Short mmCIF file of C-alpha atoms in Angstrom, two decimals:
data_model
loop_
_atom_site.label_atom_id
_atom_site.label_comp_id
_atom_site.label_asym_id
_atom_site.label_seq_id
_atom_site.Cartn_x
_atom_site.Cartn_y
_atom_site.Cartn_z
CA UNK A 1 128.66 103.58 63.29
CA UNK A 2 125.34 101.94 64.13
CA UNK A 3 122.45 103.51 62.28
CA UNK A 4 119.52 104.91 64.23
CA UNK A 5 117.25 102.16 62.89
CA UNK A 6 119.62 99.40 64.08
CA UNK A 7 120.01 101.12 67.44
CA UNK A 8 116.22 101.17 67.93
CA UNK A 9 115.93 97.50 66.95
CA UNK A 10 118.74 96.42 69.33
CA UNK A 11 117.27 98.47 72.20
CA UNK A 12 113.79 96.99 71.62
CA UNK A 13 115.20 93.44 71.69
CA UNK A 14 117.01 94.14 74.98
CA UNK A 15 113.73 95.21 76.57
CA UNK A 16 112.12 91.97 75.42
CA UNK A 17 114.90 89.95 77.08
CA UNK A 18 114.35 91.42 80.53
CA UNK A 19 112.57 89.35 83.17
CA UNK A 20 111.75 89.32 86.87
CA UNK A 21 114.68 87.63 88.63
CA UNK A 22 113.23 87.14 92.11
CA UNK A 23 109.56 86.32 91.51
CA UNK A 24 107.79 83.87 93.81
CA UNK A 25 104.79 81.76 92.89
CA UNK A 26 101.87 82.66 95.16
CA UNK A 27 100.90 78.98 95.40
CA UNK A 28 104.23 78.31 97.10
CA UNK A 29 103.77 80.93 99.85
CA UNK A 30 101.66 81.30 102.98
CA UNK A 31 100.14 84.80 103.16
CA UNK A 32 100.34 86.12 106.73
CA UNK A 33 97.75 88.77 107.68
CA UNK A 34 98.22 88.94 111.45
CA UNK A 35 101.09 88.24 113.87
CA UNK A 36 100.98 87.77 117.65
CA UNK A 37 104.10 88.02 119.84
CA UNK A 38 104.73 87.48 123.55
CA UNK A 39 107.35 86.23 125.99
CA UNK A 40 107.60 82.51 126.77
CA UNK A 41 110.29 82.08 129.42
CA UNK A 42 113.57 83.12 127.84
CA UNK A 43 112.08 82.61 124.37
CA UNK A 44 109.40 84.34 122.32
CA UNK A 45 106.06 82.85 121.30
CA UNK A 46 104.96 83.80 117.81
CA UNK A 47 101.48 83.27 116.35
CA UNK A 48 100.60 83.87 112.71
CA UNK A 49 97.21 84.10 111.02
CA UNK A 50 97.54 82.66 107.54
CA UNK A 51 95.04 82.89 104.72
CA UNK A 52 93.78 79.45 103.78
CA UNK A 53 94.21 78.87 100.02
CA UNK A 54 90.93 79.22 98.14
CA UNK A 55 89.24 81.37 100.81
CA UNK A 56 87.49 84.62 99.91
CA UNK A 57 89.58 87.06 101.92
CA UNK A 58 88.04 90.44 102.66
CA UNK A 59 84.42 89.44 101.99
CA UNK A 60 81.91 89.84 104.79
CA UNK A 61 80.18 86.86 106.32
CA UNK A 62 77.45 86.28 108.92
CA UNK A 63 78.53 86.05 112.56
CA UNK A 64 79.75 82.65 113.75
CA UNK A 65 80.05 81.34 110.21
CA UNK A 66 83.32 79.45 109.91
CA UNK A 67 84.45 78.85 106.34
CA UNK A 68 88.00 77.95 107.34
CA UNK A 69 89.41 81.16 105.88
CA UNK A 70 92.28 81.37 108.38
CA UNK A 71 94.87 79.09 109.92
CA UNK A 72 96.64 79.91 113.21
CA UNK A 73 100.16 78.52 113.66
CA UNK A 74 102.43 78.92 116.72
CA UNK A 75 106.11 78.51 117.42
CA UNK A 76 108.66 79.35 120.11
CA UNK A 77 111.88 80.94 118.92
CA UNK A 78 114.64 83.32 119.99
CA UNK A 79 113.81 85.88 117.28
CA UNK A 80 111.10 86.81 114.82
CA UNK A 81 113.31 85.99 111.84
CA UNK A 82 114.17 82.50 113.10
CA UNK A 83 110.55 81.90 114.03
CA UNK A 84 109.41 82.74 110.51
CA UNK A 85 111.98 80.33 109.06
CA UNK A 86 111.10 77.54 111.47
CA UNK A 87 107.36 77.91 110.78
CA UNK A 88 108.00 76.72 107.24
CA UNK A 89 108.05 73.18 108.67
CA UNK A 90 104.48 73.60 109.92
CA UNK A 91 103.08 75.76 107.13
CA UNK A 92 104.73 73.61 104.41
CA UNK A 93 105.31 76.91 102.60
CA UNK A 94 107.47 80.01 102.90
CA UNK A 95 105.75 82.72 104.96
CA UNK A 96 105.06 85.97 103.13
CA UNK A 97 104.58 89.06 105.35
CA UNK A 98 103.93 91.58 102.58
CA UNK A 99 100.18 91.52 103.36
CA UNK A 100 100.46 91.60 107.17
CA UNK A 101 97.97 94.15 108.56
CA UNK A 102 98.38 93.85 112.35
CA UNK A 103 101.07 93.04 114.93
CA UNK A 104 99.72 92.09 118.38
CA UNK A 105 102.12 92.33 121.33
CA UNK A 106 101.48 90.57 124.63
CA UNK A 107 101.64 92.76 127.75
CA UNK A 108 104.52 90.78 129.28
CA UNK A 109 106.66 91.40 126.22
CA UNK A 110 105.54 95.05 126.09
CA UNK A 111 106.85 95.65 129.62
CA UNK A 112 110.35 94.48 128.68
CA UNK A 113 111.36 95.95 125.32
CA UNK A 114 108.92 95.39 122.42
CA UNK A 115 110.74 97.83 120.12
CA UNK A 116 113.75 95.53 119.95
CA UNK A 117 111.67 92.85 118.23
CA UNK A 118 109.62 95.32 116.18
CA UNK A 119 112.86 96.82 114.88
CA UNK A 120 113.37 93.63 112.85
CA UNK A 121 110.06 94.34 111.12
CA UNK A 122 110.97 97.77 109.78
CA UNK A 123 114.39 96.57 108.58
CA UNK A 124 113.00 93.73 106.46
CA UNK A 125 111.99 94.90 103.00
CA UNK A 126 109.17 92.31 102.90
CA UNK A 127 107.21 93.87 105.79
CA UNK A 128 104.79 96.77 105.57
CA UNK A 129 105.61 99.67 107.88
CA UNK A 130 102.05 100.97 107.48
CA UNK A 131 100.61 97.94 109.32
CA UNK A 132 98.97 98.54 112.71
CA UNK A 133 100.22 97.68 116.21
CA UNK A 134 98.13 96.54 119.20
CA UNK A 135 98.94 95.48 122.76
CA UNK A 136 96.87 92.94 124.69
CA UNK A 137 96.76 91.57 128.22
CA UNK A 138 95.32 88.35 126.75
CA UNK A 139 97.25 85.71 124.88
CA UNK A 140 97.81 87.17 121.36
CA UNK A 141 96.74 83.81 119.95
CA UNK A 142 93.31 84.24 121.57
CA UNK A 143 92.91 87.56 119.76
CA UNK A 144 93.73 86.03 116.37
CA UNK A 145 91.53 82.96 116.91
CA UNK A 146 88.42 84.76 118.29
CA UNK A 147 85.41 84.37 115.94
CA UNK A 148 84.83 87.45 113.79
CA UNK A 149 81.55 89.34 113.41
CA UNK A 150 81.78 90.49 109.79
CA UNK A 151 85.09 89.70 108.13
CA UNK A 152 86.55 86.23 107.71
CA UNK A 153 89.99 87.19 109.00
CA UNK A 154 90.67 88.50 112.51
CA UNK A 155 93.42 90.82 111.25
CA UNK A 156 91.11 92.43 108.68
CA UNK A 157 88.37 92.97 111.27
CA UNK A 158 90.80 94.56 113.75
CA UNK A 159 91.98 97.06 111.16
CA UNK A 160 88.37 97.86 110.28
CA UNK A 161 87.55 98.39 113.98
CA UNK A 162 90.46 100.79 114.42
CA UNK A 163 89.60 102.78 111.31
CA UNK A 164 85.96 103.12 112.45
CA UNK A 165 87.02 104.68 115.77
CA UNK A 166 87.45 108.02 113.95
CA UNK A 167 83.71 108.45 114.54
CA UNK A 168 84.18 108.29 118.33
CA UNK A 169 87.79 109.57 118.65
CA UNK A 170 88.71 107.14 121.42
CA UNK A 171 91.96 105.71 120.06
CA UNK A 172 95.13 106.83 118.37
CA UNK A 173 95.86 105.03 115.10
CA UNK A 174 99.42 103.75 115.19
CA UNK A 175 101.45 102.10 112.42
CA UNK A 176 104.95 100.63 112.57
CA UNK A 177 106.28 103.78 110.90
CA UNK A 178 104.54 106.12 113.36
CA UNK A 179 105.61 103.99 116.33
CA UNK A 180 109.31 104.44 115.61
CA UNK A 181 108.84 108.09 114.67
CA UNK A 182 107.45 108.72 118.17
CA UNK A 183 109.89 106.38 119.96
CA UNK A 184 112.87 108.15 118.41
CA UNK A 185 111.41 111.63 118.81
CA UNK A 186 112.11 114.22 121.53
CA UNK A 187 109.72 112.71 124.13
CA UNK A 188 110.41 109.03 123.33
CA UNK A 189 106.77 108.27 124.19
CA UNK A 190 104.45 105.96 122.24
CA UNK A 191 100.70 105.39 122.64
CA UNK A 192 99.42 102.02 121.39
CA UNK A 193 95.75 100.94 121.36
CA UNK A 194 94.93 97.88 123.49
CA UNK A 195 92.66 95.06 122.43
CA UNK A 196 91.05 92.30 124.48
CA UNK A 197 88.68 89.34 124.29
CA UNK A 198 85.30 89.75 125.99
CA UNK A 199 82.03 87.83 126.14
CA UNK A 200 78.85 89.46 124.87
CA UNK A 201 75.54 87.59 125.02
CA UNK A 202 77.34 84.27 125.13
CA UNK A 203 79.63 85.07 122.19
CA UNK A 204 83.37 85.78 122.38
CA UNK A 205 84.40 88.94 120.54
CA UNK A 206 87.42 91.24 120.40
CA UNK A 207 87.15 94.90 121.37
CA UNK A 208 89.42 97.89 121.80
CA UNK A 209 90.06 98.67 125.46
CA UNK A 210 92.22 101.62 126.48
CA UNK A 211 95.70 102.70 125.44
CA UNK A 212 99.13 101.38 126.45
CA UNK A 213 101.81 103.97 127.18
CA UNK A 214 105.39 103.20 126.09
CA UNK A 215 108.20 105.32 127.53
CA UNK A 216 111.89 104.72 126.80
CA UNK A 217 111.02 101.51 124.90
CA UNK A 218 108.99 99.89 127.73
CA UNK A 219 105.30 99.83 128.65
CA UNK A 220 104.86 101.88 131.83
CA UNK A 221 101.08 102.07 132.17
CA UNK A 222 97.62 102.22 130.60
CA UNK A 223 95.05 104.87 129.81
CA UNK A 224 91.36 104.16 130.34
CA UNK A 225 88.84 104.68 127.55
CA UNK A 226 87.98 108.14 128.92
CA UNK A 227 91.66 109.07 129.23
CA UNK A 228 92.24 107.82 125.67
CA UNK A 229 89.62 110.30 124.43
CA UNK A 230 91.54 113.05 126.22
CA UNK A 231 94.73 111.91 124.51
CA UNK A 232 93.22 112.28 121.04
CA UNK A 233 92.11 115.82 121.98
CA UNK A 234 95.61 116.70 123.21
CA UNK A 235 97.18 115.30 120.02
CA UNK A 236 94.62 117.16 117.85
CA UNK A 237 93.45 113.93 116.22
CA UNK A 238 89.73 114.28 116.95
CA UNK A 239 87.61 113.74 113.84
CA UNK A 240 84.24 112.92 115.39
CA UNK A 241 82.46 111.72 118.50
CA UNK A 242 80.16 113.12 121.15
CA UNK A 243 80.42 114.88 124.51
CA UNK A 244 77.78 114.72 127.24
CA UNK A 245 77.14 118.01 129.06
CA UNK A 246 75.16 118.29 132.30
CA UNK A 247 72.84 121.32 132.28
CA UNK A 248 71.66 120.63 135.82
CA UNK A 249 71.14 117.68 138.12
CA UNK A 250 68.22 116.35 136.08
CA UNK A 251 69.11 117.09 132.47
CA UNK A 252 71.94 116.13 130.16
CA UNK A 253 72.65 117.02 126.54
CA UNK A 254 74.73 115.03 124.05
CA UNK A 255 76.79 117.19 121.71
CA UNK A 256 78.15 115.70 118.50
#
């Protein structure tokens, strides 16, 4: 019989021999923080926002300052998986989606069946199901390439904008996980915040603009900003904001 002392020694040595079998060097990967998707004929157009090596991701910067923190790459493909593989030729590295914060869907794709493509995201162990989803009537690439105001990555700034809306209660926060929970629920209805590009004082910026309504896996309409506020009240997701009340024809009061 093996003595207790020998057993402890053998067990300790076995722990020392273990190693990570599937590790990847970060220098050999392209970190994707934002993905845009839309229809392109009978194919799909995919756009990815990649962190440029050596950039200071997450740090604030003055408006219009371009330090080259992000790289936007595009490709047409028949599926998200094939597109990610084919983009290796352009990125010169394997794409890593473990840090992806936002998925932006073009309106044309949203009106057909966006959940079919998004389903690939939740089934891949690399992807984060707590990343956010947006729909846009613009080209998703324009959203990702619009100059940022504070952050040096468009994806990071979009997430920050959505999280700050709790102070005005105008939009429903929606992650990949919550999207499929609603789509596969009793009502099969999903509400996704919309984002657009607009021009303010000569500068292009992105801003949240209404809510897209998905029913039975297809976009069937939009809610205005005022209707979106009503939606958050109906869903009991109001955390802050203000309401204007008219006392008479000449006086109004803002209630927080």
